[in-house]
Amino acid sequence: MGDTTFIVWSIMNPTRERLHGFDALRGFALLLGVVLHSAMSFLPGMQIWVVADSQRSPVLSATFFLIHTFRMLLFFVLAGFFARMSLQRLGWRKFIADRLKRIAVPLIVGLPILFFGVLLVLTWIAAIQGRPQAPFTISSISPEAFPLIHLWFLYLLLIFYSVGLLARAALGRLTWLKMAFDAVFSLLLRFWLPIMGLPLMLSLYLYPNWLFWFGIPTPDTTLYPNSPALIGYGSAFLFGYGLHRQIHWLEVLKKRWAINLFLAVISSIACLLVFGTVPVFTPLSEKLSLAALYSLTGWSWTLALLGIALRFFSSFNATQRYFSDAAYWIYLIHLPLVMALQTLLSGLEWAWWIKFPSIVVATIGLTLLTYQLLVRHSFIGVILNGKRT
């Protein structure tokens, strides 16, 4: 059957076949998080991470910056897409049970384990550096100061699922509203350049003291997500939901992959020329133009990668499928290991292009081993990825 027919058939029959390109892309977005965090000890300029390597690299700084422009936008587009797919297949009751198992349980169970893992590494770093480690107390945790660390995306997903289900229940029978939503979505896909990133652009522009080099402020230290995260990632989630409602647009994205990639590369070059490769901690006055350029770059990459996944990775591949399944587990547990490896290598006079890939490969290799031995064929794998078929 043709590519378009296969895509539509896959989505209309989700229990029989997976959309392999998007599955692979979701795993890719999660694994890029390992790359992102591994690069943070090598960023030039002021130390922003728990450890600063003796070898700094503008190349890794540019890599960090560009990955950060699109990675979570892409992830939340895919999350919205798969949310509607699952909702159509399961119904709202089973969908809630499924999301609680696969999102809420890893957050509730994993967060304290990972937090104390990070705390253990921080204590070790303090001992190596010969300085006292600030004592941690449960009483210091509050809704305003809550350590979500890198699991903040699960918390945000639960918010989006809840708001989406409530909106669907309250407004789902209004036919005119559905028609208006579909019309606006079609407009976005036809003329996406001027308006696709508008919600993100405005949220960044209106955010007080926006640190432009770091893009969307990461909502990892509080239960009250900042407005750019809610609006930027929320609009991406809504876009993914709408993309599943109008499935024929997948074919358009697939055909436009080269154009969108060209725009992504050009806007990325402009970003690096304007933003630089050294982290900047002072807000600038030209907020609107900077926010527009940043939003354009993030959405260009997002649409380009969606098209590339549909164009080149839609066929089944056993290795691709394996890494797609493993990526969730790898991302959940990788952070303490990355921090420990960065600390071990930070003082060595090796070149950054030796140390950085060593950290990435060792992290993925060790976490992949734990996935194979402890997760893939156990109840943990069922919780994270559902029953294997």
XYZ file of N, CA, C and O in Angstrom, residues 115-269:
620
model
N 15.755 12.255 42.832
C 16.182 13.441 43.571
C 17.286 13.096 44.565
O 18.294 13.800 44.661
N 17.114 11.995 45.291
C 18.149 11.615 46.256
C 19.397 11.079 45.547
O 20.499 11.180 46.093
N 19.230 10.537 44.341
C 20.398 10.173 43.547
C 21.207 11.408 43.178
O 22.437 11.422 43.270
N 20.514 12.459 42.726
C 21.173 13.729 42.412
C 21.801 14.323 43.661
O 22.937 14.826 43.625
N 21.084 14.272 44.776
C 21.601 14.809 46.039
C 22.870 14.077 46.474
O 23.823 14.693 46.973
N 22.910 12.760 46.250
C 24.087 11.971 46.586
C 25.289 12.400 45.750
O 26.404 12.553 46.272
N 25.054 12.629 44.454
C 26.146 13.087 43.585
C 26.620 14.476 44.000
O 27.831 14.754 44.025
N 25.686 15.359 44.344
C 26.057 16.706 44.791
C 26.885 16.656 46.071
O 27.838 17.431 46.242
N 26.537 15.754 46.973
C 27.306 15.590 48.214
C 28.710 15.100 47.914
O 29.703 15.556 48.516
N 28.813 14.173 46.968
C 30.120 13.658 46.545
C 30.965 14.769 45.919
O 32.155 14.900 46.215
N 30.346 15.588 45.067
C 31.069 16.699 44.443
C 31.573 17.674 45.502
O 32.724 18.141 45.455
N 30.726 17.982 46.492
C 31.136 18.893 47.562
C 32.315 18.332 48.351
O 33.235 19.063 48.729
N 32.296 17.004 48.594
C 33.396 16.370 49.331
C 34.691 16.435 48.527
O 35.769 16.701 49.080
N 34.609 16.217 47.209
C 35.794 16.285 46.354
C 36.381 17.691 46.357
O 37.604 17.881 46.415
N 35.510 18.681 46.324
C 35.952 20.073 46.270
C 36.288 20.642 47.644
O 36.709 21.792 47.754
N 36.079 19.848 48.696
C 36.439 20.274 50.037
C 35.576 21.394 50.590
O 36.057 22.240 51.350
N 34.325 21.428 50.212
C 33.422 22.457 50.729
C 32.207 21.790 51.365
O 31.827 20.672 51.007
N 31.582 22.442 52.324
C 30.414 21.834 52.975
C 29.217 21.802 52.036
O 29.014 22.711 51.229
N 28.446 20.740 52.145
C 27.219 20.622 51.359
C 26.056 21.134 52.192
O 25.880 20.737 53.347
N 25.260 22.028 51.637
C 24.105 22.555 52.358
C 23.156 21.420 52.717
O 22.813 20.606 51.852
N 22.748 21.305 53.975
C 21.865 20.205 54.374
C 20.497 20.317 53.703
O 19.966 21.415 53.530
N 19.955 19.177 53.331
C 18.628 19.154 52.721
C 17.595 18.794 53.779
O 17.779 17.857 54.549
N 16.510 19.535 53.813
C 15.423 19.246 54.749
C 14.103 19.223 53.994
O 13.883 20.028 53.072
N 13.241 18.301 54.382
C 11.924 18.192 53.750
C 11.131 19.477 53.927
O 10.358 19.881 53.052
N 11.339 20.152 55.045
C 10.581 21.367 55.331
C 10.886 22.492 54.345
O 10.121 23.445 54.222
N 12.029 22.371 53.635
C 12.371 23.417 52.672
C 11.583 23.291 51.374
O 11.621 24.184 50.529
N 10.862 22.175 51.184
C 10.073 21.963 49.977
C 8.697 22.595 50.134
O 8.034 22.433 51.151
N 8.284 23.322 49.124
C 6.958 23.950 49.102
C 6.502 23.992 47.647
O 7.292 23.736 46.731
N 5.243 24.325 47.379
C 4.804 24.433 45.982
C 5.632 25.431 45.186
O 5.868 25.232 43.997
N 6.089 26.500 45.834
C 6.906 27.500 45.140
C 8.331 27.009 44.897
O 8.993 27.471 43.971
N 8.820 26.117 45.744
C 10.179 25.585 45.626
C 10.098 24.066 45.693
O 10.244 23.467 46.761
N 9.839 23.456 44.547
C 9.644 22.005 44.487
C 10.592 21.419 43.445
O 10.530 21.795 42.276
N 11.469 20.496 43.837
C 12.497 19.981 42.916
C 11.940 18.930 41.950
O 12.044 17.731 42.186
N 11.396 19.369 40.851
C 10.927 18.433 39.827
C 12.082 17.893 38.977
O 11.889 16.939 38.225
N 13.247 18.488 39.109
C 14.441 18.189 38.316
C 14.054 17.955 36.836
O 13.258 18.706 36.287
N 14.568 16.909 36.204
C 14.301 16.742 34.772
C 12.976 16.033 34.495
O 12.630 15.813 33.323
N 12.216 15.706 35.547
C 10.908 15.073 35.356
C 9.778 16.095 35.262
O 8.606 15.726 35.271
N 10.128 17.365 35.132
C 9.097 18.398 35.028
C 8.183 18.161 33.826
O 7.010 18.544 33.859
N 8.701 17.525 32.776
C 7.882 17.330 31.576
C 6.709 16.389 31.860
O 5.647 16.508 31.245
N 6.882 15.440 32.794
C 5.776 14.562 33.170
C 4.695 15.345 33.909
O 3.491 15.139 33.684
N 5.117 16.233 34.770
C 4.168 17.076 35.513
C 3.384 17.957 34.553
O 2.161 18.099 34.657
N 4.084 18.548 33.579
C 3.422 19.403 32.606
C 2.463 18.595 31.730
O 1.372 19.070 31.389
N 2.851 17.381 31.378
C 1.964 16.522 30.603
C 0.657 16.252 31.355
O -0.427 16.276 30.761
N 0.755 15.975 32.642
C -0.452 15.720 33.432
C -1.363 16.946 33.447
O -2.595 16.817 33.411
N -0.779 18.137 33.505
C -1.586 19.362 33.437
C -2.291 19.459 32.087
O -3.499 19.728 32.014
N -1.569 19.214 31.013
C -2.170 19.305 29.673
C -3.250 18.245 29.467
O -4.287 18.530 28.856
N -3.006 17.027 29.941
C -4.037 15.992 29.832
C -5.303 16.409 30.578
O -6.423 16.251 30.069
N -5.129 16.929 31.782
C -6.278 17.316 32.602
C -7.067 18.437 31.949
O -8.303 18.369 31.832
N -6.365 19.476 31.505
C -7.044 20.607 30.855
C -7.713 20.149 29.567
O -8.861 20.528 29.267
N -7.034 19.306 28.809
C -7.604 18.820 27.558
C -8.855 17.998 27.757
O -9.848 18.159 27.026
N -8.843 17.115 28.742
C -10.028 16.292 29.003
C -11.198 17.135 29.497
O -12.356 16.908 29.099
N -10.917 18.106 30.353
C -11.982 18.985 30.839
C -12.562 19.813 29.695
O -13.786 19.971 29.582
N -11.699 20.348 28.845
C -12.174 21.141 27.704
C -12.976 20.280 26.736
O -14.011 20.710 26.205
N -12.525 19.067 26.526
C -13.235 18.156 25.623
C -14.610 17.802 26.175
O -15.597 17.735 25.430
N -14.683 17.586 27.494
C -15.966 17.259 28.106
C -16.926 18.443 28.058
O -18.131 18.280 27.840
N -16.401 19.656 28.270
C -17.259 20.839 28.323
C -17.649 21.348 26.942
O -18.765 21.845 26.749
N -16.734 21.211 25.967
C -16.954 21.854 24.671
C -17.014 20.873 23.510
O -17.222 21.286 22.365
N -16.836 19.590 23.801
C -16.695 18.603 22.735
C -17.901 18.458 21.833
O -17.776 18.004 20.697
N -19.090 18.829 22.286
C -20.296 18.666 21.466
C -20.628 19.908 20.651
O -21.635 19.915 19.945
N -19.821 20.935 20.769
C -20.073 22.162 20.010
C -19.448 22.023 18.620
O -18.248 22.220 18.434
N -20.272 21.677 17.653
C -19.775 21.420 16.303
C -19.095 22.640 15.696
O -18.057 22.536 15.035
N -19.660 23.804 15.955
C -19.088 25.023 15.381
C -17.689 25.287 15.917
O -16.816 25.790 15.186
N -17.460 24.905 17.176
C -16.137 25.112 17.761
C -15.118 24.170 17.126
O -13.967 24.564 16.861
N -15.526 22.930 16.866
C -14.629 21.988 16.199
C -14.280 22.486 14.797
O -13.125 22.409 14.367
N -15.292 23.001 14.096
C -15.051 23.515 12.750
C -14.097 24.708 12.781
O -13.209 24.838 11.930
N -14.272 25.577 13.794
C -13.388 26.735 13.924
C -11.959 26.292 14.241
O -10.986 26.837 13.694
N -11.838 25.301 15.122
C -10.509 24.776 15.465
C -9.824 24.203 14.232
O -8.637 24.474 13.973
N -10.543 23.413 13.449
C -9.965 22.818 12.250
C -9.582 23.882 11.229
O -8.554 23.765 10.543
N -10.407 24.941 11.133
C -10.104 26.018 10.184
C -8.834 26.760 10.589
O -7.975 27.060 9.753
N -8.710 27.061 11.887
C -7.507 27.741 12.381
C -6.279 26.864 12.193
O -5.208 27.327 11.793
N -6.437 25.576 12.451
C -5.310 24.657 12.301
C -4.854 24.598 10.841
O -3.650 24.623 10.554
N -5.804 24.525 9.922
C -5.454 24.507 8.503
C -4.733 25.786 8.102
O -3.780 25.765 7.309
N -5.168 26.902 8.673
C -4.507 28.177 8.395
C -3.060 28.152 8.882
O -2.151 28.644 8.205
N -2.854 27.559 10.051
C -1.499 27.450 10.586
C -0.594 26.672 9.648
O 0.556 27.055 9.409
N -1.101 25.571 9.121
C -0.271 24.734 8.258
C -0.011 25.385 6.905
O 1.018 25.134 6.276
N -0.935 26.229 6.439
C -0.735 26.878 5.148
C 0.220 28.068 5.263
O 1.029 28.310 4.379
N 0.098 28.814 6.353
C 0.885 30.050 6.512
C 1.604 30.038 7.866
O 1.502 30.975 8.640
N 2.350 28.953 8.127
C 2.860 28.763 9.471
C 3.946 29.764 9.843
O 4.123 30.095 11.011
N 4.715 30.243 8.872
C 5.861 31.094 9.209
C 5.489 32.308 10.066
O 6.096 32.547 11.101
N 4.471 33.107 9.688
C 4.189 34.294 10.489
C 3.439 34.023 11.785
O 3.507 34.822 12.707
N 2.698 32.898 11.873
C 1.793 32.755 13.020
C 2.001 31.502 13.861
O 1.508 31.442 14.987
N 2.744 30.496 13.364
C 2.879 29.254 14.122
C 3.495 29.490 15.501
O 3.024 28.968 16.512
N 4.559 30.279 15.541
C 5.237 30.503 16.814
C 4.764 31.716 17.566
O 5.413 32.134 18.539
N 3.624 32.284 17.147
C 3.149 33.518 17.781
C 2.880 33.365 19.272
O 3.289 34.227 20.062
N 2.190 32.304 19.735
C 1.978 32.169 21.192
C 3.285 32.119 21.975
O 3.432 32.793 23.013
N 4.251 31.333 21.479
C 5.539 31.246 22.164
C 6.253 32.589 22.131
O 6.810 33.035 23.152
N 6.256 33.246 20.993
C 6.941 34.531 20.854
C 6.399 35.552 21.844
O 7.162 36.226 22.554
N 5.085 35.671 21.919
C 4.472 36.655 22.822
C 4.728 36.305 24.285
O 4.950 37.195 25.111
N 4.688 35.017 24.610
C 4.922 34.619 26.006
C 6.352 34.923 26.433
O 6.595 35.344 27.567
N 7.317 34.717 25.530
C 8.708 35.057 25.846
C 8.891 36.568 25.954
O 9.597 37.064 26.842
N 8.258 37.292 25.044
C 8.386 38.754 25.039
C 7.809 39.367 26.320
O 8.377 40.307 26.888
N 6.697 38.830 26.791
C 6.024 39.390 27.963
C 6.579 38.861 29.285
O 6.205 39.359 30.341
N 7.451 37.867 29.216
C 7.993 37.282 30.450
C 9.046 38.214 31.038
O 10.007 38.585 30.365
N 8.901 38.605 32.302
C 9.862 39.556 32.905
C 11.278 38.958 32.959
O 11.461 37.793 33.303
N 12.241 39.778 32.614
C 13.649 39.384 32.704
C 13.955 38.077 31.972
O 14.676 37.206 32.468
N 13.379 37.936 30.779
C 13.618 36.732 29.984
C 15.096 36.646 29.613
O 15.656 37.571 29.029
N 15.731 35.526 29.964
C 17.122 35.272 29.598
C 17.119 34.591 28.232
O 16.943 33.379 28.116
N 17.300 35.377 27.185
C 17.046 34.913 25.826
C 17.908 33.733 25.425
O 17.489 32.873 24.649
N 19.143 33.638 25.948
C 20.038 32.566 25.515
C 19.502 31.193 25.926
O 19.769 30.192 25.261
N 18.730 31.153 26.995
C 18.233 29.875 27.513
C 16.815 29.556 27.053
O 16.221 28.571 27.504
N 16.264 30.392 26.169
C 14.986 30.065 25.550
C 13.836 29.987 26.535
O 13.683 30.848 27.405
N 13.014 28.941 26.401
C 11.868 28.756 27.290
C 12.382 28.397 28.680
O 13.082 27.400 28.846
N 12.070 29.184 29.704
C 12.546 28.877 31.058
C 12.071 27.491 31.500
O 10.883 27.172 31.393
N 12.989 26.677 31.968
C 12.654 25.316 32.369
C 11.878 25.322 33.682
O 12.384 25.819 34.689
N 10.664 24.755 33.711
C 9.843 24.775 34.938
C 10.173 23.601 35.853
O 9.334 22.744 36.117
N 11.415 23.558 36.348
C 11.881 22.377 37.086
C 12.033 22.591 38.583
O 12.459 21.672 39.291
N 11.694 23.773 39.092
C 11.919 24.040 40.515
C 10.653 24.508 41.240
O 10.739 25.027 42.340
N 9.497 24.325 40.624
C 8.259 24.796 41.234
C 7.073 24.028 40.673
O 7.143 23.481 39.569
N 5.995 23.982 41.447
C 4.748 23.383 40.961
C 3.889 24.391 40.219
O 2.796 24.056 39.767
N 4.381 25.628 40.082
C 3.665 26.668 39.336
C 4.457 26.974 38.063
O 5.342 27.831 38.073
N 4.164 26.279 36.967
C 4.957 26.473 35.741
C 4.902 27.915 35.256
O 3.883 28.598 35.386
N 6.001 28.384 34.698
C 6.051 29.745 34.170
C 5.196 29.859 32.912
O 4.888 28.855 32.245
N 4.820 31.083 32.559
C 3.915 31.304 31.427
C 4.499 30.874 30.084
O 3.766 30.295 29.261
N 5.793 31.118 29.769
C 6.303 30.621 28.497
C 6.229 29.103 28.362
O 5.953 28.583 27.273
N 6.488 28.372 29.457
C 6.397 26.911 29.399
C 4.957 26.474 29.172
O 4.685 25.595 28.335
N 4.027 27.059 29.905
C 2.618 26.692 29.738
C 2.119 27.040 28.346
O 1.455 26.232 27.679
N 2.416 28.233 27.881
C 1.899 28.688 26.591
C 2.667 28.053 25.433
O 2.070 27.554 24.470
N 4.007 28.063 25.521
C 4.812 27.509 24.431
C 4.594 26.020 24.253
O 4.297 25.545 23.145
N 4.732 25.265 25.335
C 4.560 23.822 25.240
C 3.083 23.446 25.127
O 2.745 22.438 24.499
N 2.206 24.247 25.737
C 0.779 23.990 25.609
C 0.299 24.153 24.174
O -0.503 23.351 23.676
N 0.786 25.184 23.487
C 0.412 25.376 22.081
C 0.983 24.256 21.218
O 0.356 23.833 20.236
N 2.174 23.743 21.561
C 2.750 22.612 20.828
C 1.900 21.355 21.037
O 1.628 20.603 20.089
N 1.462 21.126 22.263
C 0.598 19.981 22.569
C -0.714 20.089 21.788
O -1.188 19.105 21.198
N -1.292 21.279 21.763
C -2.535 21.505 21.028
C -2.330 21.308 19.533
O -3.207 20.776 18.835
N -1.181 21.721 19.022
C -0.874 21.511 17.611
C -0.823 20.021 17.288
O -1.356 19.568 16.264
N -0.170 19.234 18.144
C -0.118 17.795 17.931
C -1.495 17.162 17.960
O -1.804 16.276 17.154
N -2.331 17.632 18.871
C -3.712 17.140 18.953
C -4.455 17.448 17.655
O -5.143 16.590 17.095
N -4.303 18.675 17.170
C -4.964 19.064 15.928
C -4.419 18.319 14.726
O -5.168 18.020 13.782
N -3.136 17.986 14.747
C -2.538 17.246 13.648
C -3.166 15.863 13.526
O -3.358 15.356 12.415
N -3.498 15.251 14.648
C -4.173 13.957 14.587
C -5.623 14.103 14.142
O -6.171 13.191 13.507
N -6.253 15.237 14.450
C -7.631 15.466 13.993
C -7.686 15.600 12.464
O -8.648 15.173 11.836
N -6.673 16.216 11.872
C -6.636 16.414 10.420
C -5.435 15.664 9.855
O -4.405 16.255 9.518
N -5.599 14.368 9.760
C -4.477 13.490 9.490
C -3.882 13.691 8.103
O -2.721 13.334 7.853
N -4.647 14.283 7.185
C -4.131 14.471 5.834
C -2.943 15.434 5.796
O -2.153 15.418 4.843
N -2.784 16.265 6.851
C -1.664 17.205 6.875
C -0.325 16.507 7.083
O 0.735 17.101 6.858
N -0.349 15.242 7.507
C 0.916 14.505 7.622
C 1.606 14.393 6.272
O 2.835 14.487 6.170
N 0.817 14.194 5.233
C 1.401 14.093 3.903
C 2.041 15.410 3.479
O 3.102 15.429 2.835
N 1.420 16.527 3.856
C 1.977 17.843 3.528
C 3.293 18.058 4.282
O 4.274 18.542 3.702
N 3.324 17.713 5.562
C 4.559 17.831 6.338
C 5.674 16.989 5.728
O 6.840 17.406 5.688
N 5.318 15.800 5.283
C 6.318 14.918 4.684
C 6.902 15.532 3.410
O 8.113 15.464 3.173
N 6.068 16.159 2.612
C 6.540 16.759 1.369
C 7.363 18.024 1.613
O 8.235 18.362 0.813
N 7.086 18.728 2.731
C 7.762 20.001 2.990
C 9.024 19.859 3.836
O 9.589 20.863 4.281
N 9.468 18.637 4.083
C 10.557 18.465 5.045
C 11.810 19.247 4.634
O 12.483 19.845 5.480
N 12.132 19.252 3.337
C 13.361 19.921 2.892
C 13.260 21.433 3.043
O 14.222 22.095 3.462
N 12.102 21.992 2.710
C 11.899 23.444 2.864
C 12.009 23.842 4.327
O 12.682 24.825 4.675
N 11.338 23.079 5.199
C 11.376 23.393 6.622
C 12.780 23.216 7.200
O 13.196 23.979 8.081
N 13.511 22.221 6.698
C 14.884 22.024 7.166
C 15.768 23.185 6.732
O 16.619 23.655 7.502
N 15.580 23.657 5.509
C 16.336 24.807 5.033
C 16.068 26.030 5.914
O 17.002 26.731 6.338
N 14.800 26.273 6.236
C 14.447 27.398 7.107
C 15.040 27.218 8.504
O 15.484 28.184 9.129
N 15.052 25.981 8.979
C 15.616 25.708 10.299
C 17.113 26.008 10.342
O 17.614 26.612 11.299
N 17.824 25.596 9.301
C 19.268 25.832 9.250
C 19.567 27.330 9.153
O 20.436 27.849 9.873
N 18.849 28.034 8.289
C 19.077 29.471 8.129
C 18.774 30.224 9.416
O 19.553 31.088 9.870
N 17.644 29.927 10.040
C 17.281 30.621 11.289
C 18.230 30.244 12.418
O 18.514 31.061 13.304
N 18.761 29.008 12.402
C 19.729 28.598 13.423
C 21.024 29.388 13.292
O 21.607 29.809 14.302
N 21.479 29.566 12.047
C 22.684 30.365 11.827
C 22.467 31.795 12.313
O 23.333 32.389 12.979
